[in-house]
């Protein structure tokens, strides 16, 4: 159960790698703007899409989903690293994406990266089913993507323990889901001076009460 020195280096590398945000780099390079000061004030796909459109956002989405989420887990599995390293790597990658050491611990919401990690662990059917159900309900009922995302996170928090009997896997993924919700609360302001109503609104709708 104890980590070897090389395994610790792998985890550190993955954190640093996932701390590199394509959204920040693209917006800074092509638009000379700071993505953390505009739109939703985060470096993820949704903010780049909101402010600069699909052409810029699509690369960010692919980077977060595939390069950050899917490929590292596949590579570690291919190289026959232990399950413990795979599970810890998933947590570290999400942490790097949400709390980048290169951007004063700012980052994205972590949704696409978490989906990519889930796909790498073989959760394609479950992810497709949950996303489809809540997208349909979103279109015909509540018309709010942030609420759909919240319900998707909560759904997986409940079903993961029934899908796997590996308690370390369950703990690591439940931690990831908690981090996703925590990021919605603090955003990129790291402001914990919040009242209960604001916390609930941010968790549900990923926005402030006055929006």
Short mmCIF file of C-alpha atoms in Angstrom, two decimals:
data_model
loop_
_atom_site.label_atom_id
_atom_site.label_comp_id
_atom_site.label_asym_id
_atom_site.label_seq_id
_atom_site.Cartn_x
_atom_site.Cartn_y
_atom_site.Cartn_z
CA UNK A 1 0.00 0.00 0.00
CA UNK A 2 2.96 2.32 0.51
CA UNK A 3 4.07 4.35 -2.48
CA UNK A 4 7.52 4.01 -3.94
CA UNK A 5 9.60 7.09 -4.73
CA UNK A 6 9.08 6.72 -8.49
CA UNK A 7 5.32 6.45 -8.00
CA UNK A 8 5.33 9.65 -5.97
CA UNK A 9 7.22 11.35 -8.81
CA UNK A 10 4.56 10.13 -11.24
CA UNK A 11 1.82 11.69 -9.11
CA UNK A 12 3.72 14.97 -8.85
CA UNK A 13 4.26 15.00 -12.62
CA UNK A 14 0.55 14.37 -13.24
CA UNK A 15 -0.41 17.23 -10.94
CA UNK A 16 1.96 19.60 -12.74
CA UNK A 17 0.83 18.35 -16.14
CA UNK A 18 -2.85 18.78 -15.34
CA UNK A 19 -2.09 22.24 -13.95
CA UNK A 20 -1.31 23.34 -17.53
CA UNK A 21 -4.55 24.85 -18.81
CA UNK A 22 -5.12 24.97 -22.54
CA UNK A 23 -7.96 27.45 -22.06
CA UNK A 24 -5.64 29.97 -20.46
CA UNK A 25 -2.92 29.42 -23.06
CA UNK A 26 -5.22 29.70 -26.08
CA UNK A 27 -7.01 32.82 -24.84
CA UNK A 28 -3.75 34.47 -23.84
CA UNK A 29 -1.99 33.55 -27.10
CA UNK A 30 -4.72 34.33 -29.63
CA UNK A 31 -6.79 36.98 -27.86
CA UNK A 32 -4.27 38.53 -25.45
CA UNK A 33 -6.77 38.20 -22.61
CA UNK A 34 -6.77 36.56 -19.20
CA UNK A 35 -9.50 33.89 -19.11
CA UNK A 36 -9.70 34.21 -15.32
CA UNK A 37 -11.00 37.77 -15.59
CA UNK A 38 -13.78 37.27 -18.15
CA UNK A 39 -17.00 35.27 -18.47
CA UNK A 40 -17.29 32.63 -15.76
CA UNK A 41 -13.72 33.45 -14.71
CA UNK A 42 -12.41 29.92 -15.12
CA UNK A 43 -10.19 28.22 -17.69
CA UNK A 44 -12.52 25.42 -18.74
CA UNK A 45 -14.36 24.55 -21.93
CA UNK A 46 -17.64 26.22 -20.98
CA UNK A 47 -16.06 29.61 -20.31
CA UNK A 48 -13.98 29.60 -23.48
CA UNK A 49 -17.09 28.60 -25.43
CA UNK A 50 -19.21 31.31 -23.78
CA UNK A 51 -16.73 34.10 -24.53
CA UNK A 52 -14.90 33.02 -27.71
CA UNK A 53 -17.10 30.42 -29.40
CA UNK A 54 -16.85 26.78 -30.40
CA UNK A 55 -13.69 27.01 -32.54
CA UNK A 56 -11.55 28.00 -29.59
CA UNK A 57 -13.46 25.87 -27.10
CA UNK A 58 -13.29 22.60 -29.00
CA UNK A 59 -9.54 22.26 -28.55
CA UNK A 60 -9.91 23.03 -24.85
CA UNK A 61 -12.61 20.37 -24.58
CA UNK A 62 -10.52 17.73 -26.33
CA UNK A 63 -7.47 18.62 -24.23
CA UNK A 64 -9.37 18.41 -20.94
CA UNK A 65 -11.33 15.28 -21.85
CA UNK A 66 -8.77 13.22 -23.76
CA UNK A 67 -5.26 14.48 -23.06
CA UNK A 68 -5.80 15.19 -19.36
CA UNK A 69 -8.50 12.66 -18.54
CA UNK A 70 -8.33 9.57 -20.74
CA UNK A 71 -4.73 9.24 -21.91
CA UNK A 72 -2.87 9.40 -18.55
CA UNK A 73 -5.05 6.66 -17.02
CA UNK A 74 -4.73 4.49 -20.12
CA UNK A 75 -0.95 4.93 -20.16
CA UNK A 76 -0.59 4.06 -16.49
CA UNK A 77 -2.76 0.99 -16.99
CA UNK A 78 -0.81 -0.03 -20.10
CA UNK A 79 2.45 0.34 -18.16
CA UNK A 80 1.00 -1.96 -15.51
CA UNK A 81 1.00 0.46 -12.60
CA UNK A 82 -0.95 -0.64 -9.54
CA UNK A 83 -4.63 0.10 -9.11
CA UNK A 84 -3.75 2.36 -6.19
CA UNK A 85 -1.62 4.56 -8.46
CA UNK A 86 -4.41 4.65 -11.06
CA UNK A 87 -6.94 5.76 -8.46
CA UNK A 88 -4.65 8.34 -6.84
CA UNK A 89 -3.70 9.63 -10.29
CA UNK A 90 -7.36 10.31 -11.02
CA UNK A 91 -7.64 12.46 -7.89
CA UNK A 92 -4.35 14.25 -8.58
CA UNK A 93 -5.29 15.04 -12.19
CA UNK A 94 -8.61 16.60 -11.15
CA UNK A 95 -6.87 18.57 -8.39
CA UNK A 96 -4.32 19.93 -10.86
CA UNK A 97 -7.06 20.95 -13.26
CA UNK A 98 -9.09 22.75 -10.61
CA UNK A 99 -6.23 24.14 -8.51
CA UNK A 100 -3.32 24.92 -10.81
CA UNK A 101 0.01 25.66 -9.17
CA UNK A 102 0.83 27.80 -12.22
CA UNK A 103 -2.25 30.04 -11.87
CA UNK A 104 -2.43 30.82 -8.15
CA UNK A 105 -4.48 27.64 -7.65
CA UNK A 106 -7.17 28.75 -10.06
CA UNK A 107 -8.50 26.48 -12.77
CA UNK A 108 -11.51 24.92 -14.41
CA UNK A 109 -14.55 23.15 -12.94
CA UNK A 110 -13.11 19.71 -13.69
CA UNK A 111 -16.21 18.19 -15.31
CA UNK A 112 -14.77 17.18 -18.69
CA UNK A 113 -11.55 15.91 -17.12
CA UNK A 114 -13.56 13.80 -14.66
CA UNK A 115 -15.67 12.43 -17.52
CA UNK A 116 -12.46 11.52 -19.38
CA UNK A 117 -11.15 9.72 -16.32
CA UNK A 118 -14.46 7.89 -15.96
CA UNK A 119 -14.28 6.80 -19.59
CA UNK A 120 -10.75 5.51 -19.03
CA UNK A 121 -12.07 3.40 -16.17
CA UNK A 122 -14.77 1.88 -18.37
CA UNK A 123 -17.79 3.94 -17.35
CA UNK A 124 -18.87 4.78 -20.91
CA UNK A 125 -22.39 3.29 -20.64
CA UNK A 126 -23.08 4.84 -17.26
CA UNK A 127 -21.81 8.28 -18.29
CA UNK A 128 -23.74 8.19 -21.57
CA UNK A 129 -26.94 7.18 -19.78
CA UNK A 130 -26.70 9.82 -17.03
CA UNK A 131 -25.74 12.61 -19.44
CA UNK A 132 -28.54 11.69 -21.86
CA UNK A 133 -31.22 11.55 -19.14
CA UNK A 134 -30.33 14.88 -17.58
CA UNK A 135 -29.81 16.63 -20.92
CA UNK A 136 -33.29 15.58 -22.02
CA UNK A 137 -34.76 16.80 -18.73
CA UNK A 138 -32.76 20.01 -19.06
CA UNK A 139 -34.09 20.69 -22.56
CA UNK A 140 -37.72 20.03 -21.69
CA UNK A 141 -37.87 21.04 -18.04
CA UNK A 142 -35.40 23.13 -16.04
CA UNK A 143 -33.28 24.50 -18.96
CA UNK A 144 -30.18 24.96 -16.80
CA UNK A 145 -26.93 23.17 -17.65
CA UNK A 146 -25.38 23.82 -14.23
CA UNK A 147 -28.30 22.08 -12.48
CA UNK A 148 -27.95 19.11 -14.84
CA UNK A 149 -24.25 18.92 -13.98
CA UNK A 150 -25.01 18.98 -10.27
CA UNK A 151 -27.58 16.20 -10.59
CA UNK A 152 -25.11 14.17 -12.64
CA UNK A 153 -22.47 14.50 -9.93
CA UNK A 154 -24.93 13.50 -7.21
CA UNK A 155 -26.13 10.54 -9.28
CA UNK A 156 -22.61 9.17 -9.64
CA UNK A 157 -21.90 9.74 -5.96
CA UNK A 158 -24.75 7.31 -5.24
CA UNK A 159 -24.18 4.72 -7.97
CA UNK A 160 -20.37 4.32 -7.82
CA UNK A 161 -20.50 2.19 -4.62
CA UNK A 162 -22.92 -0.15 -6.41
CA UNK A 163 -20.79 -0.41 -9.54
CA UNK A 164 -17.51 -1.27 -7.82
CA UNK A 165 -16.53 -3.28 -4.77
CA UNK A 166 -13.01 -1.83 -4.57
CA UNK A 167 -13.22 0.48 -1.56
CA UNK A 168 -10.12 2.48 -2.55
CA UNK A 169 -11.65 3.18 -5.97
CA UNK A 170 -14.90 4.23 -4.30
CA UNK A 171 -13.14 6.53 -1.83
CA UNK A 172 -11.05 8.19 -4.56
CA UNK A 173 -14.01 8.81 -6.85
CA UNK A 174 -16.23 10.05 -4.03
CA UNK A 175 -13.42 12.47 -3.17
CA UNK A 176 -13.37 13.67 -6.78
CA UNK A 177 -17.13 14.29 -6.70
CA UNK A 178 -16.79 16.21 -3.44
CA UNK A 179 -14.03 18.30 -5.01
CA UNK A 180 -16.28 19.07 -7.98
CA UNK A 181 -18.97 20.38 -5.65
CA UNK A 182 -16.43 22.24 -3.51
CA UNK A 183 -15.06 24.00 -6.60
CA UNK A 184 -18.56 25.21 -7.43
CA UNK A 185 -18.76 26.79 -3.98
CA UNK A 186 -15.44 28.60 -3.88
CA UNK A 187 -15.14 29.23 -7.67
CA UNK A 188 -11.72 30.76 -8.40
CA UNK A 189 -11.98 33.44 -5.74
CA UNK A 190 -11.12 31.11 -2.85
CA UNK A 191 -13.73 33.10 -0.90
CA UNK A 192 -15.20 31.14 1.99
CA UNK A 193 -17.08 34.09 3.51
CA UNK A 194 -20.41 32.75 2.27
CA UNK A 195 -23.83 32.37 3.84
CA UNK A 196 -25.84 29.17 3.56
CA UNK A 197 -28.13 30.44 0.80
CA UNK A 198 -25.16 31.38 -1.37
CA UNK A 199 -23.49 28.01 -0.81
CA UNK A 200 -26.64 26.11 -1.79
CA UNK A 201 -27.17 28.30 -4.87
CA UNK A 202 -23.58 27.82 -6.02
CA UNK A 203 -23.75 24.07 -5.54
CA UNK A 204 -27.02 23.80 -7.47
CA UNK A 205 -26.57 26.43 -10.16
CA UNK A 206 -22.83 27.21 -10.13
CA UNK A 207 -23.50 30.94 -9.85
CA UNK A 208 -24.18 33.72 -7.36
CA UNK A 209 -27.69 34.57 -6.15
CA UNK A 210 -27.83 37.80 -8.12
CA UNK A 211 -27.17 36.09 -11.47
#
